GROMACS .gro file of C-alpha atoms in nm:
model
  438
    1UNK     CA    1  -2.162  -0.750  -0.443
    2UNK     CA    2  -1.887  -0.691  -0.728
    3UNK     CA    3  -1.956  -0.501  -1.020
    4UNK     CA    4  -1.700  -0.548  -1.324
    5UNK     CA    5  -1.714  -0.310  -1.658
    6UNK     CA    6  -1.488  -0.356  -1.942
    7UNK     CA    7  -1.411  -0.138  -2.233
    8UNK     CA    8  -1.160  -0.226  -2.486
    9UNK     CA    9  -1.084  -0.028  -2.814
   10UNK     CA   10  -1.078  -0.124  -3.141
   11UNK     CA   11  -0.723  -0.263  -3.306
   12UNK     CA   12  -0.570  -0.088  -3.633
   13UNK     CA   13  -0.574  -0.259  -3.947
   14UNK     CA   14  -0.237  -0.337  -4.059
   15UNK     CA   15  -0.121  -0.138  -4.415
   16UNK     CA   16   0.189  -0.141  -4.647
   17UNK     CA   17   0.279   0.238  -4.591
   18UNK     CA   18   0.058   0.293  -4.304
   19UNK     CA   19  -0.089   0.129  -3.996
   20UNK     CA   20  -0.384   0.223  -3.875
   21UNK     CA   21  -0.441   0.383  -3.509
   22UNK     CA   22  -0.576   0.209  -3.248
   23UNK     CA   23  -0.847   0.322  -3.122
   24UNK     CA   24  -0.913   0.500  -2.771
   25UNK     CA   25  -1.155   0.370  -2.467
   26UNK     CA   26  -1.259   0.604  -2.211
   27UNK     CA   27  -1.477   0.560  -1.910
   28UNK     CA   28  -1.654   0.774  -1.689
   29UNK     CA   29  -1.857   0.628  -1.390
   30UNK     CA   30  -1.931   0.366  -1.584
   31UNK     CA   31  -1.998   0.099  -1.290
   32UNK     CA   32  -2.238   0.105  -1.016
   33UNK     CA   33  -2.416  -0.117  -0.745
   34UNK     CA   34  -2.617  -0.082  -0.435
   35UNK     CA   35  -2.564  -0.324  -0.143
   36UNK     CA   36  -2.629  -0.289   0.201
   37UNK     CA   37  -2.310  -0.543   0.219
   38UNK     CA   38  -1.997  -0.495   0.065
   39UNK     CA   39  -1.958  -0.348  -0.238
   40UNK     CA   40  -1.715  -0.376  -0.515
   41UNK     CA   41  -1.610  -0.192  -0.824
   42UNK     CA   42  -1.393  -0.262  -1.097
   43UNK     CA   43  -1.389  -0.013  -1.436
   44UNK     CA   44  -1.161  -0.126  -1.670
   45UNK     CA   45  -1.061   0.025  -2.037
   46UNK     CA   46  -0.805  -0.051  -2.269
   47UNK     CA   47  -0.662   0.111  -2.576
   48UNK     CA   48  -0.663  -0.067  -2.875
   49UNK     CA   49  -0.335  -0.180  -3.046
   50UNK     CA   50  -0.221  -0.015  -3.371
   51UNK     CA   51  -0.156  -0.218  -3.667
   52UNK     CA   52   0.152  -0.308  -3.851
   53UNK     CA   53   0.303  -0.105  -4.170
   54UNK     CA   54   0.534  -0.311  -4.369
   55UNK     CA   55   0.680  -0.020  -4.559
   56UNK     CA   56   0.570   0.301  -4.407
   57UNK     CA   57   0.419   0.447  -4.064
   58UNK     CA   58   0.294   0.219  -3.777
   59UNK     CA   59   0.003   0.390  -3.614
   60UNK     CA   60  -0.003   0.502  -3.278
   61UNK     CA   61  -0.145   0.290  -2.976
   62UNK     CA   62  -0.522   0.385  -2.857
   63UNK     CA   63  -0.532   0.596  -2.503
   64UNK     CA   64  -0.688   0.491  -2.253
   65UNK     CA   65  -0.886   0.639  -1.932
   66UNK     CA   66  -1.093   0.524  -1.590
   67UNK     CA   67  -1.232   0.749  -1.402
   68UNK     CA   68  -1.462   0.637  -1.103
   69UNK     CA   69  -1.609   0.823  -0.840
   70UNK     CA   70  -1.852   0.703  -0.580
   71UNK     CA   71  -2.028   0.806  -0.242
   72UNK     CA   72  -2.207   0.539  -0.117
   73UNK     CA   73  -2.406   0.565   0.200
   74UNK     CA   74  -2.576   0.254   0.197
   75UNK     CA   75  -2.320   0.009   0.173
   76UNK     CA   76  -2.117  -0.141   0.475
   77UNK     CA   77  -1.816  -0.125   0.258
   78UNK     CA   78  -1.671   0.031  -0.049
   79UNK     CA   79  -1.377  -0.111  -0.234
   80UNK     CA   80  -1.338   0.084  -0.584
   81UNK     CA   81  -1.064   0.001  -0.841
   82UNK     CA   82  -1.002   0.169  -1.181
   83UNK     CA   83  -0.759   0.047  -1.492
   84UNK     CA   84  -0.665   0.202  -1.782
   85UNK     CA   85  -0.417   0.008  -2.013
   86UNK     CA   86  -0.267   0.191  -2.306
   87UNK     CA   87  -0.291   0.082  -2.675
   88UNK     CA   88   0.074  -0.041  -2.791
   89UNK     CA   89   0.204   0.033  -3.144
   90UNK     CA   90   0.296  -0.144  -3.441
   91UNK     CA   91   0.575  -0.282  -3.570
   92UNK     CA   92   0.766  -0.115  -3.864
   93UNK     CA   93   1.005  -0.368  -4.031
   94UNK     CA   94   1.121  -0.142  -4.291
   95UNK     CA   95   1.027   0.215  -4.202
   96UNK     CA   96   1.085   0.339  -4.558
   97UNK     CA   97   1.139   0.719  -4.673
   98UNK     CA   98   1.030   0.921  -4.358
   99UNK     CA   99   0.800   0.624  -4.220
  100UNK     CA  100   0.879   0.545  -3.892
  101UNK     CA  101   0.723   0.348  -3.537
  102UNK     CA  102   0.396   0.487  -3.347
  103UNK     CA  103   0.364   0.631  -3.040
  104UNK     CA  104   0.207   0.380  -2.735
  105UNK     CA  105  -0.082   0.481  -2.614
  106UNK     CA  106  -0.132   0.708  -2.296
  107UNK     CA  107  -0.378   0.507  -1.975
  108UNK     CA  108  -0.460   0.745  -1.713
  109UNK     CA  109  -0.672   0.577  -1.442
  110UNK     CA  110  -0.839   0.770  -1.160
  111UNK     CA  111  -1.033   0.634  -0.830
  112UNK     CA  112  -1.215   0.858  -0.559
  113UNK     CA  113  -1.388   0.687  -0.308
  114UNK     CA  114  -1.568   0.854   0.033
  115UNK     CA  115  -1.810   0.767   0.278
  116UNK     CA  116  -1.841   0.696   0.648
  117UNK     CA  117  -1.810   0.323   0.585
  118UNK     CA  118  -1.446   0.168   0.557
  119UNK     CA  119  -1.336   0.266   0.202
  120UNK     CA  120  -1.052   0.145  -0.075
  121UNK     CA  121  -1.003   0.352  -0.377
  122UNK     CA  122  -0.726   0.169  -0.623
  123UNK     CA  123  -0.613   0.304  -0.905
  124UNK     CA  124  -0.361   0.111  -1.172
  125UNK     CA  125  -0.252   0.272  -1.522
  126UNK     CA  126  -0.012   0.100  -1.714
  127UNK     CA  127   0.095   0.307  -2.071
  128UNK     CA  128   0.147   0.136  -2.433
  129UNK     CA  129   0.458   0.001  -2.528
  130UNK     CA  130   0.653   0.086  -2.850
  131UNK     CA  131   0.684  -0.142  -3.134
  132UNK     CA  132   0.967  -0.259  -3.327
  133UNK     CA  133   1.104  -0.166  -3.655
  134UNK     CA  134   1.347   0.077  -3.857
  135UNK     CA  135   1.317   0.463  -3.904
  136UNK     CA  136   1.313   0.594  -4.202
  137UNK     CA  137   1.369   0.950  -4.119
  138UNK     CA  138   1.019   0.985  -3.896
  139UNK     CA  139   1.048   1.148  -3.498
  140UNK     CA  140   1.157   0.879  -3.270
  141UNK     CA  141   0.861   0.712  -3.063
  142UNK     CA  142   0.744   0.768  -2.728
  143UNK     CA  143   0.603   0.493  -2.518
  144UNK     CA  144   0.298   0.528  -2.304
  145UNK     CA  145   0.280   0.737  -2.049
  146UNK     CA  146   0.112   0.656  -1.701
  147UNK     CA  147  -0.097   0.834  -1.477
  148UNK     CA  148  -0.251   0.675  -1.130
  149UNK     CA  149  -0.453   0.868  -0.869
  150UNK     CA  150  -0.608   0.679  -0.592
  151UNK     CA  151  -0.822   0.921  -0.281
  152UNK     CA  152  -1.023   0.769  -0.024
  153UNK     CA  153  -1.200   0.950   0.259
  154UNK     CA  154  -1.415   0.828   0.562
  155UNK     CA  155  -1.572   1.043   0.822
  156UNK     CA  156  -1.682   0.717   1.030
  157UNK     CA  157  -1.454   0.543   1.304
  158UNK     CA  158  -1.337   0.359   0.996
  159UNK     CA  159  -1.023   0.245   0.784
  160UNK     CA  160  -0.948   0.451   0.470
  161UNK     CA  161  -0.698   0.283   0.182
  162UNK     CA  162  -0.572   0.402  -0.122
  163UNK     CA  163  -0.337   0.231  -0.370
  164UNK     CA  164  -0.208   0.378  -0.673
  165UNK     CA  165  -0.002   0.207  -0.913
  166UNK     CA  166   0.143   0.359  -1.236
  167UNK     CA  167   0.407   0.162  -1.519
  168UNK     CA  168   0.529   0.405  -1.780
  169UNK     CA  169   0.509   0.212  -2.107
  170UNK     CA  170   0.747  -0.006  -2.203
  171UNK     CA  171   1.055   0.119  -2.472
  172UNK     CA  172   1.195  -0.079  -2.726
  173UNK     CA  173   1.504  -0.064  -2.944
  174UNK     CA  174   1.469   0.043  -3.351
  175UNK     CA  175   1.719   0.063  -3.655
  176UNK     CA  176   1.827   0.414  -3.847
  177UNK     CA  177   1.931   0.382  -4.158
  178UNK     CA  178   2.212   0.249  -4.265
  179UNK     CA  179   2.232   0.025  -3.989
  180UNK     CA  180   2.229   0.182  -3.631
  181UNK     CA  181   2.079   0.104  -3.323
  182UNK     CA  182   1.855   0.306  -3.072
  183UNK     CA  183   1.621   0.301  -2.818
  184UNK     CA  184   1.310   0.465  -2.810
  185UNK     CA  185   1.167   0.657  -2.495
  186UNK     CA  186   0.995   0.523  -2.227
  187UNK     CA  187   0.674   0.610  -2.102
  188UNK     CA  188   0.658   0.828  -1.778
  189UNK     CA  189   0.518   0.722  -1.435
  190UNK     CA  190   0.330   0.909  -1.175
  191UNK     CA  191   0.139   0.759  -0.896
  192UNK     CA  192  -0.080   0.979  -0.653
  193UNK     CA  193  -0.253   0.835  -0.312
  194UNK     CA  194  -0.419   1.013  -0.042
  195UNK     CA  195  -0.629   0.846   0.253
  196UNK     CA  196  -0.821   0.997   0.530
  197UNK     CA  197  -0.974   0.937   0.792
  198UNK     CA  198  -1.159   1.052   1.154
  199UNK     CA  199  -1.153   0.916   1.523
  200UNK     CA  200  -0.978   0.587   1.576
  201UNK     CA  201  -0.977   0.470   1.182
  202UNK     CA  202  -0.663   0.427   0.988
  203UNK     CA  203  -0.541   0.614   0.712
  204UNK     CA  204  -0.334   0.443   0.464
  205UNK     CA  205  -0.162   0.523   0.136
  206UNK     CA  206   0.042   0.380  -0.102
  207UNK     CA  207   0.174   0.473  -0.448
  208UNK     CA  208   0.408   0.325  -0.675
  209UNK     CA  209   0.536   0.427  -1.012
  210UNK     CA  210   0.818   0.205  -1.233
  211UNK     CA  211   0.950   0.243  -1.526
  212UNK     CA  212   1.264   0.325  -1.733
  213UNK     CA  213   1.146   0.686  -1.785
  214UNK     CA  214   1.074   0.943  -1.530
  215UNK     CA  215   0.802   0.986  -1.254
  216UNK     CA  216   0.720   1.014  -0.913
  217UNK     CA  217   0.551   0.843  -0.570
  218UNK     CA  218   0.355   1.091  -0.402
  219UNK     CA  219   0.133   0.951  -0.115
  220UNK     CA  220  -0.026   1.087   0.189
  221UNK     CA  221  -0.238   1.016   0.485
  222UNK     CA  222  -0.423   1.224   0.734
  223UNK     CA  223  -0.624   1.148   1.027
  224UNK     CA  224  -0.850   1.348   1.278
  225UNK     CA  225  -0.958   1.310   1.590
  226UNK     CA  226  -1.064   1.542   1.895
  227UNK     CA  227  -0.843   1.843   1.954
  228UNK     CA  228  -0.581   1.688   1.680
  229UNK     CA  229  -0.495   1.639   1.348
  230UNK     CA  230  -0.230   1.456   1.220
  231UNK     CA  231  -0.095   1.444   0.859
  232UNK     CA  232   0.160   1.212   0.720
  233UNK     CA  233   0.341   1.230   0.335
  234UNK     CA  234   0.606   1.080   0.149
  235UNK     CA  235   0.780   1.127  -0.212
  236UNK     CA  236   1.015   0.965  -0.460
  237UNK     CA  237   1.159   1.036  -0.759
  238UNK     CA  238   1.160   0.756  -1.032
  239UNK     CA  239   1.482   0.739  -1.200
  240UNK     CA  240   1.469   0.452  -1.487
  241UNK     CA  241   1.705   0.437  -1.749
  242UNK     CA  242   1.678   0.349  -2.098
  243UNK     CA  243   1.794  -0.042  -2.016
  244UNK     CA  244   1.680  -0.050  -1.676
  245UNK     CA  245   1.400  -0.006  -1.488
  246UNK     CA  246   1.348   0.193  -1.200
  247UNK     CA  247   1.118   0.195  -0.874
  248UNK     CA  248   0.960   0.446  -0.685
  249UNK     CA  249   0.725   0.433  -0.401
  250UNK     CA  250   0.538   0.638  -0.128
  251UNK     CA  251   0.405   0.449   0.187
  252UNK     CA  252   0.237   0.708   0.465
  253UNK     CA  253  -0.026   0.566   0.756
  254UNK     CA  254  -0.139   0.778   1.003
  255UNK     CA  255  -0.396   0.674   1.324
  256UNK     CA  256  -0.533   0.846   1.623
  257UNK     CA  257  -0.532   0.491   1.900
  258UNK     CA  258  -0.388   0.252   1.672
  259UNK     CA  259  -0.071   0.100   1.694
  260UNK     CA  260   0.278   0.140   1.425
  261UNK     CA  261   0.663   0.110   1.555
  262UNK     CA  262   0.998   0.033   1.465
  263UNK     CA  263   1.093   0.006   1.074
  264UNK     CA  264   1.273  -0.306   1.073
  265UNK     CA  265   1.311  -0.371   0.689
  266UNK     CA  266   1.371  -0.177   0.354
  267UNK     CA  267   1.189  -0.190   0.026
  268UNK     CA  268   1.349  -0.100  -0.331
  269UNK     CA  269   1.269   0.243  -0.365
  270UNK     CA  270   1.046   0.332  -0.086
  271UNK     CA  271   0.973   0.618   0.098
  272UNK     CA  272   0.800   0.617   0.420
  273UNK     CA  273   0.623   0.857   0.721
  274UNK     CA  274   0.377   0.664   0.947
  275UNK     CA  275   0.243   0.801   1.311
  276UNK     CA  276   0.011   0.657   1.540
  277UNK     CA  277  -0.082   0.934   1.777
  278UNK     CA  278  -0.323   0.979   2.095
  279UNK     CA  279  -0.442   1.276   2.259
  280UNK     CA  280  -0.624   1.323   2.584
  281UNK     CA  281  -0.468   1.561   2.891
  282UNK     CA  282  -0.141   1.601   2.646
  283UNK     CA  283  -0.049   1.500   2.317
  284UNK     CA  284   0.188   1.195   2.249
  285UNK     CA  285   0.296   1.015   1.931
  286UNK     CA  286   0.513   0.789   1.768
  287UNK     CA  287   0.653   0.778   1.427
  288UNK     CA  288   0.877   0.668   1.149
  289UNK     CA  289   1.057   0.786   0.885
  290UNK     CA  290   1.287   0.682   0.599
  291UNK     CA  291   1.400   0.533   0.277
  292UNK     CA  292   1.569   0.315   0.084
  293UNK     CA  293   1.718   0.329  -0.290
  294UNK     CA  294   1.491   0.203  -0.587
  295UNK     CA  295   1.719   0.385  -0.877
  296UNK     CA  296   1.980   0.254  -1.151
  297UNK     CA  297   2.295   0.430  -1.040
  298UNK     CA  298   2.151   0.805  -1.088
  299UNK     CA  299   2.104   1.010  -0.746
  300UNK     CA  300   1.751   0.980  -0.637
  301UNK     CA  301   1.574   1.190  -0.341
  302UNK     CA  302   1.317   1.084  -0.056
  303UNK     CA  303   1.127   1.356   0.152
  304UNK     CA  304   0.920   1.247   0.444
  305UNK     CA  305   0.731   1.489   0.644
  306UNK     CA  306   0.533   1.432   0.954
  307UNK     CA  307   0.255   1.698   1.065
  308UNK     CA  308   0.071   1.777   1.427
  309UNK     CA  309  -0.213   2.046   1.460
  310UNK     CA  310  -0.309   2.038   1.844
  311UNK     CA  311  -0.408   2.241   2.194
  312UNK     CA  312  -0.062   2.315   2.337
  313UNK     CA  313  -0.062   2.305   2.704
  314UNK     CA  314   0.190   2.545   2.698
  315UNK     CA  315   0.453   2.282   2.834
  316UNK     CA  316   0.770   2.223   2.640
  317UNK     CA  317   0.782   2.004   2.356
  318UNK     CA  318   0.985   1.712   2.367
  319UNK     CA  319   1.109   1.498   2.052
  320UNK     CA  320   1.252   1.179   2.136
  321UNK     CA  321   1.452   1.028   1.883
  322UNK     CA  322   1.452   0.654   1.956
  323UNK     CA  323   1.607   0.451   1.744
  324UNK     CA  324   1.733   0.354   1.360
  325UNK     CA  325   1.761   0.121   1.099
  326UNK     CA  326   1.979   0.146   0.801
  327UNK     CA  327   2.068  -0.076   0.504
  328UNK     CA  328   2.425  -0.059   0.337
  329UNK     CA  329   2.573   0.301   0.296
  330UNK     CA  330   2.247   0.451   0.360
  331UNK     CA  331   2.243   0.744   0.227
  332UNK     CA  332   2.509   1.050   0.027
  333UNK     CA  333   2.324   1.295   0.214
  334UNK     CA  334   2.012   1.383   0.468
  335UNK     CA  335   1.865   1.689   0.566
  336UNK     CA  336   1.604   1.659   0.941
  337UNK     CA  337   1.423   1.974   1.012
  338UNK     CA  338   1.126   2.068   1.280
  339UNK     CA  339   0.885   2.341   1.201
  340UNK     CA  340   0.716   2.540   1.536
  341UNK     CA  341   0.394   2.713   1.419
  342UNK     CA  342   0.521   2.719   1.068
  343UNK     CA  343   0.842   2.893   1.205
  344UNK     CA  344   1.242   2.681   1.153
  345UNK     CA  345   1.243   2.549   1.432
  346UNK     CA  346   1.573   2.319   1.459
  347UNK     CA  347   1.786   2.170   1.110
  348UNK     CA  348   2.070   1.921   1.127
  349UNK     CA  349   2.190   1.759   0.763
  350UNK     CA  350   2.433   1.458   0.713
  351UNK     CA  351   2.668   1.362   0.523
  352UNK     CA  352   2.782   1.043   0.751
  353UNK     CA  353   2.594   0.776   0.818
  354UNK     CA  354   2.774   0.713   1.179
  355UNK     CA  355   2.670   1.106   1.236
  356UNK     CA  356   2.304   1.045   1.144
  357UNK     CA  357   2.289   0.670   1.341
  358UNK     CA  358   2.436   0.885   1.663
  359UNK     CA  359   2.218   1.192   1.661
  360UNK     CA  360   1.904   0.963   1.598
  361UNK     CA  361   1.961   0.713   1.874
  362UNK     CA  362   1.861   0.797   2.288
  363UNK     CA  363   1.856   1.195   2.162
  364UNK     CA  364   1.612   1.462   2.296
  365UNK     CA  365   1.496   1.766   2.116
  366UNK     CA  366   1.328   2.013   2.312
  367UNK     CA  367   1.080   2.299   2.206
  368UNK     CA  368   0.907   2.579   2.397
  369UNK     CA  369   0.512   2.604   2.315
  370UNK     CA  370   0.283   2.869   2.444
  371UNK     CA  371  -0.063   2.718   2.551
  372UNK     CA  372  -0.307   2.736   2.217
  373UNK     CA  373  -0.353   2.602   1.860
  374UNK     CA  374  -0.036   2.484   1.745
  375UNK     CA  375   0.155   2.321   1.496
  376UNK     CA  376   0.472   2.104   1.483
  377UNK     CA  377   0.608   1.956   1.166
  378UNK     CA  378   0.905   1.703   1.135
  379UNK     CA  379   1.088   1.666   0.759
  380UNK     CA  380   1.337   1.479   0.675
  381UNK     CA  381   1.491   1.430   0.325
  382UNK     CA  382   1.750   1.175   0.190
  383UNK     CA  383   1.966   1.166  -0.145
  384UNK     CA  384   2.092   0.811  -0.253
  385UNK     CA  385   2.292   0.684  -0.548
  386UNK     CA  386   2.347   0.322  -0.487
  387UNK     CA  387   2.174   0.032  -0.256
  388UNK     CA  388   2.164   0.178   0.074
  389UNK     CA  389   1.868   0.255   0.338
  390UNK     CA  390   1.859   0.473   0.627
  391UNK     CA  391   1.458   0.504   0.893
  392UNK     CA  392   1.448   0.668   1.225
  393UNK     CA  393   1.203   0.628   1.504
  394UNK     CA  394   1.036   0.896   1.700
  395UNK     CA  395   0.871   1.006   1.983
  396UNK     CA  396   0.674   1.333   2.030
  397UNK     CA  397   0.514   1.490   2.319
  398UNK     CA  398   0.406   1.761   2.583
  399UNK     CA  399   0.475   1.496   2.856
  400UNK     CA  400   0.792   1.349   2.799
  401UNK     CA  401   0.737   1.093   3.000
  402UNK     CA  402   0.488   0.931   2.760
  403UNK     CA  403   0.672   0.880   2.466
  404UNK     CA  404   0.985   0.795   2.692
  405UNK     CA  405   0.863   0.491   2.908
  406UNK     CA  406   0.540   0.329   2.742
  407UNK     CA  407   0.608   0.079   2.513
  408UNK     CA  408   0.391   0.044   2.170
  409UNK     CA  409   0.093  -0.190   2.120
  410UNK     CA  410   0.108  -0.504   1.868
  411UNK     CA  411   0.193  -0.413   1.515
  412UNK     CA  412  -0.026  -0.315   1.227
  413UNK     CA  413  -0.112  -0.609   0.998
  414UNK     CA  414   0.016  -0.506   0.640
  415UNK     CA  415  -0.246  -0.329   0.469
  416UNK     CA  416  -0.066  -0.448   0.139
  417UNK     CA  417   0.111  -0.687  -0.066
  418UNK     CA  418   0.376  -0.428  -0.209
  419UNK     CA  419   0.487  -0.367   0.109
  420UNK     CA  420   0.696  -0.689   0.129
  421UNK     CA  421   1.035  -0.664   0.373
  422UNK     CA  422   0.849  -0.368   0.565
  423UNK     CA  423   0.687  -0.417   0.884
  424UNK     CA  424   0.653  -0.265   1.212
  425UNK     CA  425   0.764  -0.443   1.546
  426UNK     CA  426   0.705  -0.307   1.907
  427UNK     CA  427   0.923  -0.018   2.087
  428UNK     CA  428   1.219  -0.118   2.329
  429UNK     CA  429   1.068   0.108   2.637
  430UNK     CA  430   1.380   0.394   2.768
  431UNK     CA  431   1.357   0.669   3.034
  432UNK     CA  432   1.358   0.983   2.967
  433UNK     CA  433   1.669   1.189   3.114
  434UNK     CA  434   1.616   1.364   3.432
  435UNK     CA  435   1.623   1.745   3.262
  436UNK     CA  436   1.337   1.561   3.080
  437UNK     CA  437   1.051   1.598   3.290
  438UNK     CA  438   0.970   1.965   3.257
   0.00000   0.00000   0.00000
């Protein structure tokens, strides 16, 4: 079953010495359906445009909001997606004595999705745009801005997705009197996704934000299964300029059984943590992390951070780091650091990419653990300021023997479209040195 709502507000009237506003559409759990099949929403509002002034002040751009929240327990699937489009603003050809170009309007869409079915919470904003025209004197516009927050939870043996995607409005050049030219300012974009999800589902999250103003990807995943939790997340800063248009995006995937491996491929602006982890007698995982640049010449930073809650056996801890991939100069600098029970544990940075490539290939890390509730956390954080891309693989566990000799399953399908030149492929198998089986 899909469900579609659609709420679009009212356009300005256009005026000599003033346009009128558009007008704002906000919706609230506007969209339902019950299915014992699959279930799909879509809420959908738009801001209405603001009309013209010929001589004066162009309105500004109607606002727009989706917010959708659903627990379904009938259902054998949930797929929930929310868009809010802001209003753009008029056009002022002349501008005259203090008149001057409208504002775009603001879309902030919001998705929260849970259950113990498979779920999909998407979330897309995209803000108004600025009109055209010449300022007479009034406060320079502002373009949309953009605001996308995707959650989705299961509590089943099920798959849990969220997307968020957020585009800052678009700017647009305008005329000062007596005959200069400037740009207004672009809308900002953030984009927020979190996924969860228990036993042998997967947790996936992506969010992507682009624009020529400023914003951020935040996304993260988490997954839970006996004895162990593991948490993944990923950030990056969005660093547009006023001609160009930047990219940033958050990728994270966590699973307790499933399968993920080698990063072999960048995408612009991307930041990315994924771990598929099993636990039974001891605790082994594998992971990835890394990033590649998605600014317009401006330094730009990437944080990944990978986090274990489990029952230490009280054996040593051993970190295996595998392998890497890297694209161009890779990075101007890099920070790794491991966290023991919320304690520094070990911290290398780089300022080389040869350094980083050598200390990340066939390299052991080792960390004493007293039997009990514990807690290890990998970080690693990158800055880049041109084309460049720099992911490391991972192995962690109590028996080092585990993460050392057994190769990974088949890769993960793609979960998503945006995730073009990324893709997982499985682990060369190495032995573990001899000091290494402690």
């Amino acid at each position: 079953m899909t469900v579609t709502a659609i709420q679009v507000g009212g356009n300005g009237g256009n005026g000599i010495l003033a346009g009128g506003a558009g007008a704002a559409s906000v919706m609230t759990n506007a969209v339902s359906g019950t299915t014992a099949g699959s279930l799909a929403l879509n809420q959908i509002a738009v801001g209405g445009k603001s009309g013209n002034a010929s001589d004066g002040n162009s309105g500004n751009g109607g606002s727009a909001s989706s917010t959708l929240a659903i627990n379904d327990p009938i259902a054998a699937s949930i797929a929930a997606t929310t868009t809010a489009i802001g209003g753009a603003s008029g056009n002022t050809p002349l501008g005259g004595f203090g008149g001057g170009i409208g504002n775009g309007g603001n879309a902030t869409a919001a998705t929260n999705v849970s259950g113990t079915q498979s779920v999909t919470a998407t979330a897309n904003a995209t803000g108004g745009s600025v009109g055209t025209g010449t300022l007479g004197g009034g406060l320079p516009p502002t373009a949309g801005a953009a605001t996308a927050n995707a959650n989705a939870a299961t509590t089943g043996n099920n798959n849990a997705y969220a997307l968020a995607t957020a585009t800052g409005g678009r700017n647009s050049s305008y005329v000062v009197f007596p005959n200069v030219t400037r740009y207004t300012t672009a809308g900002a974009a953030n984009a927020t996704s979190n996924a969860s999800s228990v036993g042998s589902g997967i947790a996936g999250a992506l969010a992507t934000a682009t624009g020529s103003g400023s914003g951020a990807a935040n996304s993260s995943s988490t997954s839970r299964g006996s004895g162990l939790s593991v948490a993944t997340s990923a950030a990056a800063s969005l660093a547009g300029t006023t001609t160009a248009v930047g990219t940033a995006s958050a990728f994270t995937l966590t699973t307790i059984g499933g399968s993920t491996g080698l990063f072999n491929g960048f995408s612009a602006g991307q930041s990315v943590s994924t771990v598929n982890a099993s636990v039974g007698s001891s605790l082994a995982a594998w992971g990835v992390m890394g990033a590649s640049y998605g600014g317009t010449g401006a330094p730009v930073t990437y944080t990944q951070s990978a986090s274990f809650n489990f029952a230490s056996s009280g054996n040593p801890m051993g970190i295996n780091l595998m392998n890497v991939a890297s694209l161009g100069a890779g990075f101007q600098t890099a920070t790794f650091n491991v966290l023991a029970n919320g304690s520094l544990a070990f911290t290398q940075s780089f300022s080389s990419l040869l350094d980083a490539q050598n200390f990340f290939t066939g390299n052991w890390l080792w960390l004493p653990m007293l039997a009990g509730t514990s807690n290890i956390t990998l970080s690693f954080s990158e800055t880049m300021t041109a084309i460049g891309g720099f992911a490391f693989e991972y192995g962690l566990s109590d028996a080092p023997e585990v993460v050392a000799q057994t190769p990974l399953p088949a890769a993960l399908p793609l979960f998503a479209s945006g995730l073009a030149g990324l893709w997982f492929a499985g682990r060369r198998k190495k032995k573990a040195p001899a000091s290494a089986t402690a």
